[in-house]
Coordinates of C-alpha atoms in Angstrom, one line a residue:
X1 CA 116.5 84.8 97.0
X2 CA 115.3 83.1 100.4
X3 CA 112.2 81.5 100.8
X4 CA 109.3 83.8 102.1
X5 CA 108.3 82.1 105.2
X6 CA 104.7 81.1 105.9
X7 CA 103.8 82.6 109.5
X8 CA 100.1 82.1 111.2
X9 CA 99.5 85.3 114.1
X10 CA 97.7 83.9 117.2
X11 CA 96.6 86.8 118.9
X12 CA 94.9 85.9 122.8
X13 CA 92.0 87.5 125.3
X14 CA 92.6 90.0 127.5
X15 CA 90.3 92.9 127.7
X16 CA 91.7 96.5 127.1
X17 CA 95.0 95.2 128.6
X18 CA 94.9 92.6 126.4
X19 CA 94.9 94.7 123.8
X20 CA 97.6 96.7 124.6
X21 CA 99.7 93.8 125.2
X22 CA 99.2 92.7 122.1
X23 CA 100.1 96.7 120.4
X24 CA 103.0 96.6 122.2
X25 CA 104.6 93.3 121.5
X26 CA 103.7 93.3 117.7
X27 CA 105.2 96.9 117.6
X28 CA 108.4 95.7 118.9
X29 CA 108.2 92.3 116.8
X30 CA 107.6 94.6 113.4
X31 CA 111.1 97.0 114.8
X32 CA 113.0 94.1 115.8
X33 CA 112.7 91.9 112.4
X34 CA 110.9 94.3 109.7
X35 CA 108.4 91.8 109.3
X36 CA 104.9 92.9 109.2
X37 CA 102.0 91.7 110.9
X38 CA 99.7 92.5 108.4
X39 CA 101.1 90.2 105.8
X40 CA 100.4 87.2 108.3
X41 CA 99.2 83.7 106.1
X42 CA 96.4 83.9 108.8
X43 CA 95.4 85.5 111.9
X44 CA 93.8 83.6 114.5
X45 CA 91.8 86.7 117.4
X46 CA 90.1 85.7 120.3
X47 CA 88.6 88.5 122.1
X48 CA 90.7 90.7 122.8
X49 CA 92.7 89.4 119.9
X50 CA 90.0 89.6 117.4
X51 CA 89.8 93.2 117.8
X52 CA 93.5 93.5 116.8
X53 CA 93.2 90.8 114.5
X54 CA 90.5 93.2 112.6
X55 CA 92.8 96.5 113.0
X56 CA 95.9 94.7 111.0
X57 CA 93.5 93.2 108.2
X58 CA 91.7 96.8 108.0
X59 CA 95.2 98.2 107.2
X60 CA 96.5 99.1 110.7
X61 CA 100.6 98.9 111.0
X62 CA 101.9 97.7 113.9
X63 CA 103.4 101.1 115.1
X64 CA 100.0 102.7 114.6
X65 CA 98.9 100.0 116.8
X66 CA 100.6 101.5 119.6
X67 CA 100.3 104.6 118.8
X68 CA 96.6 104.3 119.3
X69 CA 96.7 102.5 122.5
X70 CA 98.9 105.1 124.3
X71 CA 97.5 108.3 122.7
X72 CA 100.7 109.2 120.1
X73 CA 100.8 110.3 117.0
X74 CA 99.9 107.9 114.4
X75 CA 101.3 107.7 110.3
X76 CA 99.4 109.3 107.6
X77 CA 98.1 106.1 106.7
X78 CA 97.5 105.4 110.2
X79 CA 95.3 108.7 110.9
X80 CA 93.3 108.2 107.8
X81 CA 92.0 104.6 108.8
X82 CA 91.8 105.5 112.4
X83 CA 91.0 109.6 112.5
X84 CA 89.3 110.5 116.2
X85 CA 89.4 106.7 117.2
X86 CA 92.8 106.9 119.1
X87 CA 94.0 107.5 122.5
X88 CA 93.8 105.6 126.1
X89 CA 90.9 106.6 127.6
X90 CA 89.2 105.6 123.8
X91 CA 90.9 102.0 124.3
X92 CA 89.9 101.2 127.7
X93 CA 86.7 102.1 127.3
X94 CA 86.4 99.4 125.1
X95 CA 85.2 96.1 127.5
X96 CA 86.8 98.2 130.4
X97 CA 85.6 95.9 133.2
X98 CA 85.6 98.6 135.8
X99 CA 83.4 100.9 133.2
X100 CA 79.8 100.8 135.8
X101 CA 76.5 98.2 135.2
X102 CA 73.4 98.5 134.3
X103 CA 71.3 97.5 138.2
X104 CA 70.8 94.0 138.3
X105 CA 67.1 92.7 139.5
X106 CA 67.3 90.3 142.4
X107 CA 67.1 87.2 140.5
X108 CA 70.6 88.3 138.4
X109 CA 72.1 85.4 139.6
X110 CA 70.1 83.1 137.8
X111 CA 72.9 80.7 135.6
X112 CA 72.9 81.6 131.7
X113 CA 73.7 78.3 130.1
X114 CA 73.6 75.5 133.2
X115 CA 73.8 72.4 130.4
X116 CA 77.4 73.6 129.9
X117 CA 78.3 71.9 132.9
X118 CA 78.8 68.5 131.5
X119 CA 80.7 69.6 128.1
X120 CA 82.9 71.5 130.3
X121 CA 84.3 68.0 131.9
X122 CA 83.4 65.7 129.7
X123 CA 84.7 66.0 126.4
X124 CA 87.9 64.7 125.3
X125 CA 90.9 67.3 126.5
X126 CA 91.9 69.4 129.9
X127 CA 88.9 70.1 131.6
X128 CA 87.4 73.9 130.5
X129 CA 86.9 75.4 133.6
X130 CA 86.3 79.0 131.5
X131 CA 83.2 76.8 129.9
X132 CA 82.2 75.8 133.6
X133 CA 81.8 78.7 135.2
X134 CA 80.2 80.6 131.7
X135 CA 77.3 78.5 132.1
X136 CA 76.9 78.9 135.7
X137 CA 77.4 82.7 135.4
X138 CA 74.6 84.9 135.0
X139 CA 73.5 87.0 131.7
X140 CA 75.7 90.4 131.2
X141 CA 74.2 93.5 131.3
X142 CA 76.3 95.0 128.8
X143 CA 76.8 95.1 125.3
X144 CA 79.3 94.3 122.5
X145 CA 78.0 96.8 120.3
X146 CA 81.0 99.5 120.6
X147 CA 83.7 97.1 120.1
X148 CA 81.5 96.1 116.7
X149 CA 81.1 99.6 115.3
X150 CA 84.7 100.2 115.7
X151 CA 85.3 97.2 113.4
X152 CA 82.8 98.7 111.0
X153 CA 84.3 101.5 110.9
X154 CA 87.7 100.6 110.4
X155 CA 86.8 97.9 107.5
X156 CA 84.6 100.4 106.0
X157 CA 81.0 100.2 104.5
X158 CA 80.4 97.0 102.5
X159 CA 83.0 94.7 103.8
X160 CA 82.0 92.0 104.9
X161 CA 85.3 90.0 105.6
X162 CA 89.2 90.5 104.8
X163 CA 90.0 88.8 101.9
X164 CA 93.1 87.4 103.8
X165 CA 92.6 84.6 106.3
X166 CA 91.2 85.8 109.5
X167 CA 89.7 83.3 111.8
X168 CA 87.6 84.8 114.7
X169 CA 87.1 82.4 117.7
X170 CA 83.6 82.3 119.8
X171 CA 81.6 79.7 122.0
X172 CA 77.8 78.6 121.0
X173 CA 76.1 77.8 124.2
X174 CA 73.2 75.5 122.5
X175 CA 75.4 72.9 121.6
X176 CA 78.9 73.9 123.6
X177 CA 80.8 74.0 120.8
X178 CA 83.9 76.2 120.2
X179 CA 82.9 78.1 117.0
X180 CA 85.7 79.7 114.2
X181 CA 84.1 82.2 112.3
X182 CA 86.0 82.5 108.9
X183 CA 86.9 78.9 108.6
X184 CA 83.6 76.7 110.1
X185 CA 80.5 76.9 108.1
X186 CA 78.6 79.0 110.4
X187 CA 76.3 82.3 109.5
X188 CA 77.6 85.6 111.0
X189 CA 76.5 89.2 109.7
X190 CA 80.2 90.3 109.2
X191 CA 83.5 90.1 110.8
X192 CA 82.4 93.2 113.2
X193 CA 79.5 90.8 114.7
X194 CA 82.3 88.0 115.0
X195 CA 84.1 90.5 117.5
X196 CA 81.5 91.1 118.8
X197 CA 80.5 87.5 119.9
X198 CA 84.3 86.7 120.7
X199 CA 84.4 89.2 123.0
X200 CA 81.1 88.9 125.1
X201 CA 82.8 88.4 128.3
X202 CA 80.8 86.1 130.7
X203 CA 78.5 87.6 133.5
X204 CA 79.7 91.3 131.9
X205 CA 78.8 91.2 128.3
X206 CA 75.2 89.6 127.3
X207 CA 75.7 87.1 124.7
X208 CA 75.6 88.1 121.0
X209 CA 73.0 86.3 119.1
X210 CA 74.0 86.0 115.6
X211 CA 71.3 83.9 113.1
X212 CA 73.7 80.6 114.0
X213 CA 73.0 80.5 117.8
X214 CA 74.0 82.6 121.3
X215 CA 77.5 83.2 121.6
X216 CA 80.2 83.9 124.0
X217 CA 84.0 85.1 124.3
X218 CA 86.2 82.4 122.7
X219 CA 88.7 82.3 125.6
X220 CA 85.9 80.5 127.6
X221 CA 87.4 77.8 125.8
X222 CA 90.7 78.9 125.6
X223 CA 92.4 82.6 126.0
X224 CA 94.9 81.5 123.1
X225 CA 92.9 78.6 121.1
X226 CA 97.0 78.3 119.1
X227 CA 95.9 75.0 118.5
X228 CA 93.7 75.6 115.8
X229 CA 96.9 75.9 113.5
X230 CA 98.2 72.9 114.3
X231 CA 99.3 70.8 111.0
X232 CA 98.4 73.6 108.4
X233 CA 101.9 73.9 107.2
X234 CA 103.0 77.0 108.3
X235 CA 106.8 77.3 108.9
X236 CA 106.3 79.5 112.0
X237 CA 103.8 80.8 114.4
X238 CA 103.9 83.9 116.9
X239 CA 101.4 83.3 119.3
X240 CA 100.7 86.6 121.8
X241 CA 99.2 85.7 125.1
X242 CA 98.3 88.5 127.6
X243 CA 96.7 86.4 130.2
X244 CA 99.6 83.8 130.5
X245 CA 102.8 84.9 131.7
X246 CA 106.3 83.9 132.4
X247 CA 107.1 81.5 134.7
X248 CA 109.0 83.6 137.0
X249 CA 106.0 85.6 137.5
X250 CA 104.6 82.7 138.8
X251 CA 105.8 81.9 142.4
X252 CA 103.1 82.9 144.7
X253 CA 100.3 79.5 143.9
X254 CA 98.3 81.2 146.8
X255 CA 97.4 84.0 144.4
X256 CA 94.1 83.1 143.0
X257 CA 95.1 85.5 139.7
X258 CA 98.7 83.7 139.3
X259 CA 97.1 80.6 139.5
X260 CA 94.8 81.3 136.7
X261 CA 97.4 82.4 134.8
X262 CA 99.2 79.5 135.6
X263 CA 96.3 77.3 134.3
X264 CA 96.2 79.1 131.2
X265 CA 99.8 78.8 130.7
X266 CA 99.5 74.8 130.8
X267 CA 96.6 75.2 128.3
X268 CA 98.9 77.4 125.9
X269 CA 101.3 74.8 126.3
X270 CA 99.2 71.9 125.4
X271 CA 98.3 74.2 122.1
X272 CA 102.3 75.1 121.0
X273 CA 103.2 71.2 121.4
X274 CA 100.3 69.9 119.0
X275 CA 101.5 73.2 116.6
X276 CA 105.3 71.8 117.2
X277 CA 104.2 67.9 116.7
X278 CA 103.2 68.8 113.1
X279 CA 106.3 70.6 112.3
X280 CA 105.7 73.8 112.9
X281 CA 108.3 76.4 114.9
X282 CA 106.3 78.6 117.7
X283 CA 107.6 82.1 118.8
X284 CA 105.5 82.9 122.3
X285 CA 105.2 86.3 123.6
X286 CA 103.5 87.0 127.1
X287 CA 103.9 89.2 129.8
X288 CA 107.2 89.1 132.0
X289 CA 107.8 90.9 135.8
X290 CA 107.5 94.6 134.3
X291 CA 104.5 94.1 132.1
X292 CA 102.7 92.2 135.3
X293 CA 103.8 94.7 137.5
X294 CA 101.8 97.4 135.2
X295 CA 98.8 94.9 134.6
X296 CA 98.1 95.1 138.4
X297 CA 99.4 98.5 139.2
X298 CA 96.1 100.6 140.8
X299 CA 96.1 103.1 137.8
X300 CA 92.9 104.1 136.1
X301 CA 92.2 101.3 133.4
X302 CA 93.6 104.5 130.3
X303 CA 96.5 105.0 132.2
X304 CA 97.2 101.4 133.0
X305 CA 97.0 100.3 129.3
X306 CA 99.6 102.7 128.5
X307 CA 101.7 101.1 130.8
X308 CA 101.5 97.6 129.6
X309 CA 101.7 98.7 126.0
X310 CA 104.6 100.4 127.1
X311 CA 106.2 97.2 129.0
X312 CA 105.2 95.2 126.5
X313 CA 107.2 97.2 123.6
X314 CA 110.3 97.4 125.9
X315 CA 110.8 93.7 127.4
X316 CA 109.6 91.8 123.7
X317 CA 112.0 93.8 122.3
X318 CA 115.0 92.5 125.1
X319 CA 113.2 89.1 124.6
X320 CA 113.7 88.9 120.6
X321 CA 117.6 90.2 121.1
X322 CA 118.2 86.5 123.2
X323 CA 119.9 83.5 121.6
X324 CA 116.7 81.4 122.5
X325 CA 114.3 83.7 120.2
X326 CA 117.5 84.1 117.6
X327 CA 116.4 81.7 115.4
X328 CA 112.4 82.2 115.3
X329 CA 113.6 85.8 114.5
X330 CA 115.9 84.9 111.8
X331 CA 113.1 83.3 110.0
X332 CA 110.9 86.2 110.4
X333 CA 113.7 89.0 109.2
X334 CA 114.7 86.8 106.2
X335 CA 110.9 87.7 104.6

């Protein structure tokens, strides 16, 4: 019998869209090999991502995944965990950034965590612009607290954290340090409250005070943060990034959206090579010309998130059946 191979999930930021990036890709990863994201040696969620990342470890398959992005009907196990919570319009909701703000008072401008500044350019590493302009942003008016009680309900009263390894990335602004919940030995209420403080988006969300410090969304410091599973012996990782993309999608440097994207691709990069310098094989999945296409189509935000999932599904699925990703999927079908 084959060796069962040890695979870490990376699962990026990315709002709503994000999100259903990510339903669709690992939907089309579970078809294409019959591996299971569930059974993942570790997941790694930022944002976005940690929201998913809670979904598998609270029992969520893959397919169900999309299925409760794009309103479809979900398995038996799928409905029990998930009952009413499913559908588009329920997903977007979630973070949508186009959902209206609270009015602002005239001084809303006023810069949340100006000290960040310096730790933005001045640590070792690329320089964190996310970090920069975090701390020069103002305070959200918004809360987490949805995206929280949909963890809580999904893990059910009385769990605190999955007993598999699930590391849940956020930034502390008192001492601008990237924070992993799960693995650092840092006080959180539960994993719902981690999601919560991965996913307080800058100048949108307020930050989630937890009894460890303020927090903010992890992809301040990175939208992927891949490199956190660099040298812990994994055979493979899958990393999904929603707000990279291909580099064919990539042509017009005047676009200030493509060249953020473009920015976080190098940053992703930077991540896979310190995972491949230790040994470790890195399958990357992140949006191509028809999953962008959708991202900035003019839909409402619960159509539009049917769209990417939709994209997603379809062009991971081409991606996985080309001799480049052959291998990579070889070691995932031989579990």
């Amino acid at each position: 019998m084959a060796a069962m191979t040890a695979v870490a999930l990376v699962l990026g930021a990315g709002g709503a869209v994000g999100g259903a990036y990510h339903a669709g890709a690992l939907a089309a990863l579970s078809g294409a090999t019959g591996w299971d994201p569930r059974s993942a040696g570790l997941i790694v969620g930022t944002s976005a991502g940690a929201s998913t990342a809670a979904s598998l470890r609270a029992g969520l398959a893959a397919d169900d995944l999309l299925a409760r992005v794009t309103g479809r009907s979900l398995s038996d196990e799928g409905a029990t965990l998930v009952g009413d919570d499913h559908g588009p319009r329920r997903h977007a909701d979630l973070g949508d950034p186009e959902a209206p703000d609270a009015p602002r008072p005239r001084w809303w401008f006023v810069p949340q965590a100006p000290w960040l500044l310096g730790p933005a350019f001045l640590r070792a590493g690329p320089p964190r612009w996310g970090v920069a302009l975090a701390g020069m942003a103002p305070s959200g008016r918004l809360t987490t607290t949805a995206i929280g009680d949909r963890v809580r309900a999904e893990m059910g009263a009385g769990v605190r954290w999955p007993a598999e390894p699930t590391w849940v990335v956020a930034y502390r602004t008192r001492d601008a340090r990237r924070v992993v919940f799960g693995r650092d030995d840092v006080e959180v209420a539960d994993l719902a409250q981690a999601v919560e403080a991965s996913s307080a988006v800058p100048a949108r969300f307020a930050p989630v005070r937890a009894a460890s410090g303020r927090y903010l969304d992890g992809a301040v410091f990175s939208p992927t943060n891949a490199d956190l599973v660099a040298g812990l012996g994994f055979d493979l990782v899958v990393v999904s990034s929603p707000m990279t993309a291909t580099e064919e999608c990539l042509g017009n440097r005047t676009d200030l959206g493509e060249r953020t994207r473009a920015w976080f691709g190098r940053l992703l990069a930077r991540e896979v090579a310190a995972v491949e310098a230790k040994g470790t094989r890195v399958l990357v999945l992140q949006p191509g010309p028809t999953e962008m296409a959708a991202i900035r189509s003019d839909l409402p935000a619960h159509e539009r998130v049917v769209l990417v999932a939709d994209a997603a599904h379809e062009s991971v699925r081409v991606q996985l059946a080309t001799e480049d990703a052959g291998e990579l999927v070889t070691h995932l079908s031989s579990d």
